[in-house]
């Protein structure tokens, strides 16, 4: 869902609140002035990494004028830090945060019936950040029909898992696999990367808890936003769980070894020496081009020439081709020594 859509829906909040709002509103005008110096200003930059820290983020519903979750436009706030470390807190604490933020939102709507409340705008941004953190590439909208996901997508759905720099690919048969972020081939996450994926799963499970807002007094439009967020999070949790359970070296897709071009023979020794200095576990290089790619400036003057190919590296899962390039600078009538040029756009993939 686009940012503008999410914000627009979040502003369509039901003006009805608890019966005590009338009394609270009258008290708030005085209380806000008296407690202004106590408002959390979002200046703290320390990370929130333990479940007990939720007490620093929320306060009791009975004292909404304390504004415990006020956020700054600079993005430095206890709530935004809390969001980045949601894998470290319990679902009960997330539910408490959600309930108090919604309570605060409704309170602000009652206190500012003409709109324009800064806290509520930032709350909309907070919810939208959760949407973005889920990182679902497809589809636009998700519904659960008869226990199955019904979404506007053809073939596979890709879910971004930020921690291990990989995707979860879901086939049209509903099978979930980890895929490489660079090559999009099916891959295997080692212990370290799998641990990050599991942290990501915990985080999204808490996102789902946050979106479980039925019966919290939200308007129909806002509730639809939360329901769609809940369904997306459920899809993410389901498929990421399946990918974690099925994580295996046997899933790795392997391509044919890149074919050497005409330049490989004359450049191989120098190219391999450069590669071994730049990357560990390099066992070979393959230069795939038959001719140099000559680079010129706007006046047509030759600057340098480039040869493209791959480093061949070996890890615990076998050999992997990693796209790289080499270059020689033009030095007035001749070219200089071979040097590293850059990482190629073709990414990396395992070879047979």
CSV table of N, CA, C and O in Angstrom, one decimal, residues 65-128:
chain,number,residue,atom,x,y,z
A,65,UNK,N,-2.1,12.2,29.0
A,65,UNK,CA,-1.5,13.5,28.8
A,65,UNK,C,0.0,13.5,29.0
A,65,UNK,O,0.7,14.5,28.7
A,66,UNK,N,0.5,12.4,29.5
A,66,UNK,CA,2.0,12.3,29.7
A,66,UNK,C,2.7,12.2,28.4
A,66,UNK,O,3.9,12.3,28.3
A,67,UNK,N,2.0,11.8,27.3
A,67,UNK,CA,2.6,11.7,26.0
A,67,UNK,C,3.9,10.9,26.0
A,67,UNK,O,4.9,11.3,25.6
A,68,UNK,N,3.8,9.6,26.4
A,68,UNK,CA,5.0,8.8,26.5
A,68,UNK,C,5.7,8.5,25.2
A,68,UNK,O,6.8,8.1,25.1
A,69,UNK,N,4.9,8.5,24.1
A,69,UNK,CA,5.5,8.0,22.8
A,69,UNK,C,5.7,9.2,21.8
A,69,UNK,O,5.7,8.9,20.6
A,70,UNK,N,5.8,10.4,22.2
A,70,UNK,CA,6.0,11.5,21.3
A,70,UNK,C,7.2,11.3,20.5
A,70,UNK,O,8.2,10.9,21.0
A,71,UNK,N,7.0,11.5,19.2
A,71,UNK,CA,8.1,11.3,18.2
A,71,UNK,C,8.6,12.6,17.6
A,71,UNK,O,7.8,13.5,17.4
A,72,UNK,N,9.8,12.7,17.3
A,72,UNK,CA,10.3,13.9,16.6
A,72,UNK,C,10.4,13.7,15.1
A,72,UNK,O,10.5,12.5,14.7
A,73,UNK,N,10.3,14.7,14.3
A,73,UNK,CA,10.4,14.6,12.9
A,73,UNK,C,11.8,14.1,12.4
A,73,UNK,O,12.0,13.7,11.3
A,74,UNK,N,12.8,14.3,13.3
A,74,UNK,CA,14.2,13.9,13.0
A,74,UNK,C,14.3,12.3,13.1
A,74,UNK,O,15.3,11.8,12.7
A,75,UNK,N,13.3,11.7,13.6
A,75,UNK,CA,13.3,10.2,13.6
A,75,UNK,C,14.0,9.6,14.8
A,75,UNK,O,14.1,8.4,14.9
A,76,UNK,N,14.5,10.4,15.7
A,76,UNK,CA,15.1,9.9,16.9
A,76,UNK,C,14.1,9.9,18.0
A,76,UNK,O,13.7,10.9,18.6
A,77,UNK,N,13.6,8.7,18.4
A,77,UNK,CA,12.6,8.6,19.4
A,77,UNK,C,12.6,7.2,20.0
A,77,UNK,O,13.2,6.2,19.4
A,78,UNK,N,12.1,7.1,21.2
A,78,UNK,CA,12.1,5.8,21.8
A,78,UNK,C,11.2,4.8,21.1
A,78,UNK,O,11.5,3.6,21.0
A,79,UNK,N,10.1,5.3,20.5
A,79,UNK,CA,9.2,4.4,19.8
A,79,UNK,C,9.9,3.9,18.5
A,79,UNK,O,9.8,2.7,18.2
A,80,UNK,N,10.5,4.7,17.7
A,80,UNK,CA,11.2,4.2,16.5
A,80,UNK,C,12.3,3.2,16.8
A,80,UNK,O,12.5,2.3,16.1
A,81,UNK,N,13.0,3.5,17.9
A,81,UNK,CA,14.0,2.5,18.3
A,81,UNK,C,13.4,1.2,18.7
A,81,UNK,O,13.9,0.1,18.4
A,82,UNK,N,12.3,1.3,19.4
A,82,UNK,CA,11.5,0.1,19.9
A,82,UNK,C,11.1,-0.7,18.7
A,82,UNK,O,11.2,-1.9,18.7
A,83,UNK,N,10.7,0.0,17.6
A,83,UNK,CA,10.2,-0.7,16.4
A,83,UNK,C,11.3,-1.5,15.8
A,83,UNK,O,11.1,-2.6,15.3
A,84,UNK,N,12.5,-1.0,15.8
A,84,UNK,CA,13.7,-1.6,15.2
A,84,UNK,C,14.1,-2.9,16.0
A,84,UNK,O,14.9,-3.7,15.5
A,85,UNK,N,13.6,-3.0,17.2
A,85,UNK,CA,14.1,-4.1,18.1
A,85,UNK,C,12.9,-4.9,18.6
A,85,UNK,O,12.9,-5.5,19.6
A,86,UNK,N,11.8,-5.0,17.7
A,86,UNK,CA,10.6,-5.7,18.2
A,86,UNK,C,10.8,-7.2,18.4
A,86,UNK,O,9.9,-7.8,19.0
A,87,UNK,N,11.9,-7.8,17.9
A,87,UNK,CA,12.1,-9.2,18.1
A,87,UNK,C,12.5,-9.5,19.5
A,87,UNK,O,12.5,-10.6,19.9
A,88,UNK,N,12.8,-8.4,20.3
A,88,UNK,CA,13.3,-8.6,21.7
A,88,UNK,C,12.2,-8.4,22.7
A,88,UNK,O,12.5,-8.4,23.9
A,89,UNK,N,11.0,-8.2,22.3
A,89,UNK,CA,9.9,-8.0,23.3
A,89,UNK,C,8.8,-9.0,23.1
A,89,UNK,O,8.7,-9.7,22.1
A,90,UNK,N,8.0,-9.1,24.1
A,90,UNK,CA,6.9,-10.1,24.1
A,90,UNK,C,5.7,-9.6,23.3
A,90,UNK,O,5.5,-8.4,23.2
A,91,UNK,N,4.9,-10.5,22.9
A,91,UNK,CA,3.6,-10.1,22.2
A,91,UNK,C,2.7,-9.3,23.1
A,91,UNK,O,2.0,-8.4,22.7
A,92,UNK,N,2.7,-9.7,24.4
A,92,UNK,CA,1.9,-9.0,25.4
A,92,UNK,C,2.3,-7.5,25.5
A,92,UNK,O,1.4,-6.6,25.6
A,93,UNK,N,3.6,-7.2,25.4
A,93,UNK,CA,4.0,-5.8,25.5
A,93,UNK,C,3.7,-5.1,24.2
A,93,UNK,O,3.4,-3.9,24.3
A,94,UNK,N,3.8,-5.7,23.1
A,94,UNK,CA,3.4,-5.1,21.8
A,94,UNK,C,1.9,-4.7,21.8
A,94,UNK,O,1.5,-3.7,21.4
A,95,UNK,N,1.1,-5.6,22.4
A,95,UNK,CA,-0.3,-5.4,22.4
A,95,UNK,C,-0.6,-4.2,23.4
A,95,UNK,O,-1.5,-3.4,23.1
A,96,UNK,N,0.1,-4.1,24.4
A,96,UNK,CA,0.0,-3.0,25.3
A,96,UNK,C,0.3,-1.6,24.7
A,96,UNK,O,-0.4,-0.6,24.8
A,97,UNK,N,1.4,-1.7,23.9
A,97,UNK,CA,1.8,-0.5,23.2
A,97,UNK,C,0.8,-0.1,22.2
A,97,UNK,O,0.4,1.1,22.1
A,98,UNK,N,0.3,-1.1,21.4
A,98,UNK,CA,-0.8,-0.8,20.4
A,98,UNK,C,-2.0,-0.2,21.1
A,98,UNK,O,-2.5,0.8,20.6
A,99,UNK,N,-2.5,-0.8,22.2
A,99,UNK,CA,-3.7,-0.3,22.8
A,99,UNK,C,-3.5,1.1,23.3
A,99,UNK,O,-4.4,2.0,23.2
A,100,UNK,N,-2.4,1.4,23.9
A,100,UNK,CA,-2.2,2.8,24.4
A,100,UNK,C,-2.0,3.8,23.3
A,100,UNK,O,-2.4,5.0,23.4
A,101,UNK,N,-1.3,3.4,22.2
A,101,UNK,CA,-1.2,4.3,21.1
A,101,UNK,C,-2.5,4.6,20.4
A,101,UNK,O,-2.8,5.8,20.1
A,102,UNK,N,-3.4,3.6,20.3
A,102,UNK,CA,-4.7,3.9,19.7
A,102,UNK,C,-5.5,4.8,20.7
A,102,UNK,O,-6.2,5.7,20.2
A,103,UNK,N,-5.4,4.5,22.0
A,103,UNK,CA,-6.1,5.3,23.0
A,103,UNK,C,-5.6,6.8,22.9
A,103,UNK,O,-6.4,7.7,22.9
A,104,UNK,N,-4.3,6.9,22.7
A,104,UNK,CA,-3.7,8.3,22.6
A,104,UNK,C,-4.2,8.9,21.3
A,104,UNK,O,-4.5,10.1,21.2
A,105,UNK,N,-4.3,8.1,20.2
A,105,UNK,CA,-4.8,8.7,19.0
A,105,UNK,C,-6.2,9.2,19.1
A,105,UNK,O,-6.5,10.3,18.6
A,106,UNK,N,-7.0,8.4,19.6
A,106,UNK,CA,-8.4,8.8,19.8
A,106,UNK,C,-8.6,10.0,20.7
A,106,UNK,O,-9.4,10.9,20.5
A,107,UNK,N,-7.7,10.0,21.8
A,107,UNK,CA,-7.7,11.2,22.7
A,107,UNK,C,-7.3,12.5,21.9
A,107,UNK,O,-8.0,13.5,22.1
A,108,UNK,N,-6.3,12.4,21.1
A,108,UNK,CA,-5.9,13.5,20.3
A,108,UNK,C,-7.0,14.0,19.3
A,108,UNK,O,-7.1,15.2,19.1
A,109,UNK,N,-7.7,13.0,18.7
A,109,UNK,CA,-8.7,13.4,17.8
A,109,UNK,C,-9.8,14.2,18.6
A,109,UNK,O,-10.4,15.1,18.0
A,110,UNK,N,-10.1,13.7,19.8
A,110,UNK,CA,-11.1,14.5,20.6
A,110,UNK,C,-10.6,15.8,21.0
A,110,UNK,O,-11.4,16.8,21.0
A,111,UNK,N,-9.3,15.9,21.3
A,111,UNK,CA,-8.8,17.2,21.7
A,111,UNK,C,-8.6,18.2,20.6
A,111,UNK,O,-8.5,19.4,20.8
A,112,UNK,N,-8.4,17.6,19.4
A,112,UNK,CA,-8.2,18.5,18.2
A,112,UNK,C,-9.2,18.1,17.1
A,112,UNK,O,-8.8,17.5,16.1
A,113,UNK,N,-10.5,18.4,17.3
A,113,UNK,CA,-11.5,18.0,16.3
A,113,UNK,C,-11.3,18.6,14.9
A,113,UNK,O,-11.8,18.1,13.9
A,114,UNK,N,-10.5,19.6,14.8
A,114,UNK,CA,-10.3,20.2,13.4
A,114,UNK,C,-9.1,19.6,12.7
A,114,UNK,O,-8.7,19.9,11.6
A,115,UNK,N,-8.4,18.6,13.4
A,115,UNK,CA,-7.3,18.0,12.8
A,115,UNK,C,-6.0,18.7,13.0
A,115,UNK,O,-5.9,19.7,13.7
A,116,UNK,N,-4.9,18.2,12.3
A,116,UNK,CA,-3.6,18.9,12.4
A,116,UNK,C,-2.8,18.5,13.6
A,116,UNK,O,-1.8,19.1,13.9
A,117,UNK,N,-3.2,17.4,14.3
A,117,UNK,CA,-2.4,17.1,15.5
A,117,UNK,C,-1.1,16.4,15.1
A,117,UNK,O,-1.1,15.4,14.3
A,118,UNK,N,0.0,16.9,15.5
A,118,UNK,CA,1.4,16.4,15.1
A,118,UNK,C,1.6,15.0,15.6
A,118,UNK,O,2.1,14.2,14.8
A,119,UNK,N,1.2,14.6,16.8
A,119,UNK,CA,1.3,13.3,17.3
A,119,UNK,C,0.6,12.3,16.4
A,119,UNK,O,1.2,11.2,16.1
A,120,UNK,N,-0.6,12.6,16.0
A,120,UNK,CA,-1.3,11.7,15.1
A,120,UNK,C,-0.7,11.5,13.8
A,120,UNK,O,-0.8,10.4,13.2
A,121,UNK,N,-0.1,12.6,13.2
A,121,UNK,CA,0.6,12.4,12.0
A,121,UNK,C,1.8,11.5,12.1
A,121,UNK,O,2.0,10.7,11.2
A,122,UNK,N,2.5,11.6,13.2
A,122,UNK,CA,3.6,10.7,13.5
A,122,UNK,C,3.2,9.3,13.8
A,122,UNK,O,3.9,8.4,13.4
A,123,UNK,N,2.0,9.1,14.4
A,123,UNK,CA,1.5,7.8,14.6
A,123,UNK,C,1.2,7.1,13.2
A,123,UNK,O,1.5,6.0,13.0
A,124,UNK,N,0.7,7.9,12.3
A,124,UNK,CA,0.4,7.4,11.0
A,124,UNK,C,1.7,7.0,10.3
A,124,UNK,O,1.8,5.9,9.7
A,125,UNK,N,2.8,7.8,10.5
A,125,UNK,CA,4.1,7.4,10.0
A,125,UNK,C,4.6,6.1,10.7
A,125,UNK,O,5.3,5.3,10.0
A,126,UNK,N,4.4,6.0,12.0
A,126,UNK,CA,4.8,4.8,12.7
A,126,UNK,C,4.2,3.5,12.1
A,126,UNK,O,4.8,2.5,11.8
A,127,UNK,N,2.9,3.6,11.9
A,127,UNK,CA,2.1,2.4,11.3
A,127,UNK,C,2.7,2.2,9.9
A,127,UNK,O,2.9,1.0,9.5
A,128,UNK,N,2.9,3.2,9.1
A,128,UNK,CA,3.4,3.1,7.7
A,128,UNK,C,4.8,2.5,7.7
A,128,UNK,O,5.1,1.7,6.8
